[in-house]
Amino acid sequence: MIENLLSAADLDAATAAAILDRAAGFAAGAGPDQPLRGVTVANLFYEDSTRTRFSFDTAARRVGAGVVNFAAKGSSVAKGESLKDTAWTLRAMGVGAVVIRHGAAGAAHRLAGWIDEPVVNAGDGAHEHPTQALLDAYTIRQRLGRIAGLRVAIVGDVRHSRVARSNAILLGALGAKVTVVGPPTLVPRDGAVLAPGVEVSFDLDAVLPEADVVMMLRVQHERMGQAFFPSVREYSRRWGLDVRRAALLAEHAIVMHPGPMNRGVEIAGEVADSARSTIVDQVANGVLVRMAVLSLLKGLANR
Ligand code: CP
């Protein structure tokens, strides 16, 4: 059972495997039937989202829960209401669990300190996105049959990426060898600041032939208050996964992207739409993994 899911570091290998197995059970139609019937899940989205928001909504309904969808735009947040007061308001209405996306790193942790109900972090600033890492792990296992021993390259704007951090933590815990690759302005000098054992490279063409999994990251222009590379064109030329670079990959290697994509910047459209790409599978698997997470939250499941 999961108390809160705030960070990928909350998951030991056994718990992560239990979530992936339960998600696979749901995919096979073998999961528990509507384990959250009678429970209401609140989705608090203070930051924009397409995949995560609709995925949690769909997942909650599929496990039998009622859903309250809260977007900061159009709510009393616009009148100055705090996160704490918003959470207490929803709590007074009897929600059983809260899913939160917020622009501030640590917001999910703060919320978990204020309420007794389980909290799931759906992305907090540039910090963490643990359910994205779980759905990515599920997708890797689905395509390649295992995670342990695989070489995973996480490429691009690592500096602003909660996806990179959560994947480095989770995939490392599950036995993958993670390398982050990108311009010196956007990757840490020491990979250990992300997770133990993470390696750093500034040479994408050298890393690609060795990789089993290439995870391309979105260039997060909205989090960049300064220039981190000379131009989008230059970034694409040096760090983008185009058709020429994709040809350097081993035949079995897969290409991932959490979305939303900047087509033609970090990934060429031809590569995103190729047979190697898992991008659509990642979205589909997100629902299964989030069903599993919600159904394993402590104190919620009634069957
Ligand atoms: N991958 C992801 O978090 O996408 P959204 O921002 O659309 O939720």
XYZ file of C-alpha atoms in Angstrom, residues 12-298:
287
model
C 11.331 0.781 -3.386
C 11.825 -1.766 -6.169
C 9.226 -4.149 -4.709
C 6.522 -1.465 -4.434
C 7.245 -0.180 -7.955
C 7.044 -3.733 -9.307
C 3.735 -4.245 -7.477
C 2.317 -1.129 -9.162
C 3.530 -2.226 -12.618
C 2.130 -5.731 -12.052
C -1.219 -4.355 -10.973
C -1.283 -2.093 -14.040
C -0.577 -5.141 -16.198
C -3.414 -6.917 -14.392
C -5.780 -4.068 -15.245
C -4.605 -4.276 -18.888
C -5.463 -7.974 -18.891
C -8.843 -7.343 -17.281
C -7.676 -9.128 -14.142
C -7.500 -6.232 -11.682
C -9.958 -5.775 -8.826
C -13.338 -4.531 -10.038
C -13.958 -0.880 -9.061
C -11.853 -0.952 -5.870
C -12.476 2.759 -5.212
C -16.266 2.729 -5.495
C -17.639 5.350 -3.080
C -14.342 7.296 -2.927
C -13.920 10.789 -4.403
C -10.562 11.781 -5.873
C -9.750 15.502 -6.226
C -7.542 16.470 -9.184
C -5.938 19.831 -8.346
C -4.215 21.283 -11.401
C -2.459 24.596 -10.799
C -0.384 24.112 -13.951
C -1.415 23.210 -17.496
C -1.701 19.566 -18.452
C -3.321 17.420 -21.093
C -2.008 13.876 -20.585
C -1.706 13.749 -16.803
C -4.974 15.527 -16.015
C -7.161 13.455 -18.334
C -5.258 10.314 -17.463
C -5.868 10.671 -13.712
C -9.501 11.559 -14.388
C -9.997 8.485 -16.597
C -8.049 6.240 -14.222
C -10.045 7.326 -11.178
C -13.360 6.681 -12.945
C -12.182 3.277 -14.178
C -11.419 2.158 -10.628
C -14.878 3.293 -9.563
C -14.066 6.620 -7.894
C -15.937 9.869 -8.233
C -13.784 12.756 -9.442
C -13.644 16.451 -8.615
C -11.584 18.289 -11.227
C -10.114 21.547 -10.017
C -8.247 23.924 -12.320
C -6.702 26.985 -10.682
C -7.907 29.100 -13.594
C -11.590 29.817 -12.933
C -11.425 28.868 -9.233
C -11.168 30.983 -6.080
C -7.373 30.774 -6.440
C -7.888 33.699 -8.831
C -9.296 35.593 -5.800
C -6.204 34.832 -3.758
C -7.185 31.614 -1.949
C -4.155 29.668 -0.752
C -3.303 26.046 -1.532
C -3.893 25.158 2.115
C -7.371 26.715 2.202
C -8.228 25.156 -1.148
C -7.179 21.730 0.155
C -9.181 22.144 3.356
C -12.217 23.235 1.339
C -12.059 20.093 -0.794
C -11.406 18.002 2.298
C -14.542 19.381 3.945
C -16.434 18.062 0.932
C -15.163 14.577 1.739
C -12.505 13.839 -0.878
C -10.603 10.624 -0.203
C -7.378 11.437 -2.061
C -5.782 14.424 -3.765
C -3.802 14.463 -7.002
C -1.870 17.713 -7.419
C 0.101 19.413 -10.178
C 1.730 22.670 -9.175
C 4.353 25.004 -10.565
C 6.278 25.089 -7.283
C 8.739 22.353 -6.364
C 7.668 20.853 -3.037
C 3.975 21.801 -3.311
C 2.838 18.165 -3.073
C 5.014 17.654 0.026
C 3.507 20.752 1.649
C 0.000 19.563 0.889
C 0.693 16.122 2.354
C 1.749 17.831 5.569
C -1.602 19.622 5.862
C -4.094 16.835 5.178
C -4.500 13.228 6.276
C -5.746 11.954 2.909
C -3.223 10.419 0.478
C -1.545 12.863 -1.903
C -0.205 11.970 -5.361
C 2.271 14.307 -7.025
C 1.263 14.865 -10.654
C 4.270 17.134 -11.258
C 5.738 19.863 -9.047
C 7.747 22.483 -10.896
C 11.034 21.122 -12.187
C 11.220 18.689 -9.274
C 9.377 15.365 -9.738
C 6.707 13.540 -11.725
C 6.632 10.049 -10.208
C 3.647 8.625 -12.102
C 5.314 9.638 -15.383
C 8.344 7.575 -14.330
C 6.077 4.634 -13.472
C 4.308 4.743 -16.825
C 7.661 5.016 -18.572
C 8.949 2.005 -16.625
C 5.798 0.088 -17.544
C 6.266 0.983 -21.228
C 9.930 -0.074 -21.220
C 9.028 -3.399 -19.618
C 6.196 -3.883 -22.108
C 8.431 -3.218 -25.143
C 11.739 -4.722 -24.020
C 10.623 -7.289 -21.442
C 12.751 -6.001 -18.573
C 14.310 -2.907 -17.026
C 17.285 -4.283 -15.076
C 20.500 -4.048 -17.056
C 19.138 -1.727 -19.750
C 21.020 1.396 -20.776
C 18.743 4.417 -20.711
C 19.788 7.770 -22.211
C 17.775 10.778 -21.017
C 18.445 13.565 -23.504
C 18.036 17.315 -23.547
C 16.662 19.824 -21.063
C 17.414 17.850 -17.898
C 17.785 21.035 -15.869
C 14.082 21.914 -16.061
C 12.730 18.358 -16.185
C 10.796 16.667 -13.385
C 10.474 13.697 -15.750
C 14.253 13.291 -15.905
C 14.688 13.303 -12.128
C 11.854 10.873 -11.410
C 12.990 8.510 -14.167
C 16.621 8.640 -13.038
C 15.523 7.672 -9.527
C 13.010 4.972 -10.470
C 14.801 3.344 -13.408
C 18.030 3.307 -11.391
C 16.228 1.616 -8.491
C 14.896 -0.978 -10.938
C 18.426 -1.764 -12.152
C 18.797 0.329 -15.324
C 21.980 2.244 -16.111
C 20.971 5.868 -16.670
C 23.001 8.462 -18.600
C 21.852 12.062 -19.005
C 22.959 13.771 -22.209
C 22.672 17.366 -23.345
C 24.330 20.746 -23.497
C 26.477 21.677 -20.478
C 23.986 24.443 -19.641
C 21.108 21.956 -19.301
C 22.619 18.854 -17.673
C 24.298 18.639 -14.253
C 28.078 18.159 -14.070
C 27.501 15.373 -11.546
C 24.683 12.935 -12.312
C 24.492 11.964 -8.637
C 22.530 15.166 -7.982
C 19.671 13.404 -9.804
C 20.110 9.867 -8.478
C 22.928 7.511 -7.443
C 24.932 6.085 -10.339
C 23.641 8.465 -13.024
C 26.319 9.227 -15.632
C 26.683 12.420 -17.652
C 27.646 12.808 -21.321
C 27.843 15.759 -23.688
C 28.233 13.551 -26.783
C 24.859 12.343 -28.040
C 26.211 10.559 -31.116
C 28.517 8.479 -28.896
C 25.733 7.506 -26.465
C 23.050 6.523 -28.986
C 24.603 3.282 -30.359
C 24.915 1.923 -26.790
C 21.391 2.825 -25.649
C 18.453 0.449 -25.303
C 16.121 3.327 -24.472
C 16.361 6.969 -25.564
C 14.117 9.323 -23.653
C 13.905 12.712 -25.350
C 12.918 15.660 -23.159
C 10.902 18.674 -24.136
C 12.797 21.958 -24.272
C 10.895 23.831 -21.552
C 10.968 27.350 -22.946
C 8.430 28.476 -20.327
C 10.845 27.685 -17.461
C 13.818 29.419 -19.087
C 14.328 32.951 -17.818
C 17.562 33.212 -19.788
C 19.175 31.752 -22.918
C 20.621 28.250 -22.383
C 21.591 27.708 -26.043
C 22.248 30.059 -28.975
C 19.095 29.280 -30.993
C 16.385 26.641 -31.407
C 17.952 25.718 -34.732
C 21.343 25.195 -33.114
C 19.768 23.125 -30.303
C 17.971 20.934 -32.806
C 21.149 20.394 -34.821
C 23.265 19.443 -31.783
C 20.754 17.699 -29.523
C 17.697 16.811 -31.561
C 16.874 13.201 -32.442
C 16.560 13.427 -36.199
C 16.413 10.608 -38.736
C 20.218 10.478 -39.111
C 20.749 10.134 -35.368
C 17.949 7.605 -34.959
C 19.806 5.433 -37.493
C 22.684 5.185 -34.975
C 20.428 3.270 -32.565
C 20.509 -0.498 -32.150
C 17.699 -2.281 -33.959
C 15.807 -3.084 -30.740
C 16.195 0.372 -29.165
C 13.089 2.400 -28.381
C 12.454 6.139 -28.431
C 10.366 7.747 -25.692
C 9.036 11.239 -25.049
C 6.760 12.252 -22.166
C 4.939 14.869 -24.252
C 4.047 17.460 -25.128
C 6.598 17.404 -27.965
C 8.285 20.243 -29.798
C 8.354 18.444 -33.148
C 11.385 19.470 -35.147
C 13.214 20.722 -32.045
C 14.132 17.860 -29.664
C 12.613 15.173 -31.901
C 11.883 14.957 -35.622
C 8.319 14.136 -36.581
C 9.507 11.098 -38.580
C 11.181 9.672 -35.472
C 8.253 10.454 -33.170
C 5.920 8.623 -35.550
C 8.259 5.688 -36.267
C 7.890 2.075 -35.125
C 10.591 2.672 -32.477
C 8.513 5.355 -30.837
C 6.537 4.462 -27.703
C 4.915 7.885 -27.347
C 1.320 6.785 -27.915
C 1.837 3.665 -25.768
C 3.129 5.876 -22.946
C -0.124 7.832 -22.940
C -2.249 4.671 -22.955
C -0.148 3.076 -20.225
C -0.477 6.195 -18.090
C -4.117 5.372 -17.456
C -3.309 1.797 -16.374
C -0.464 2.863 -14.092
C -2.557 5.600 -12.495
C -5.403 3.137 -11.947
C -2.882 0.937 -10.147
C -1.502 3.808 -8.047
C -4.959 5.023 -6.997
C -6.114 1.513 -6.155
C -3.055 0.942 -3.975
C -3.385 4.151 -1.925
C -3.590 3.287 1.727
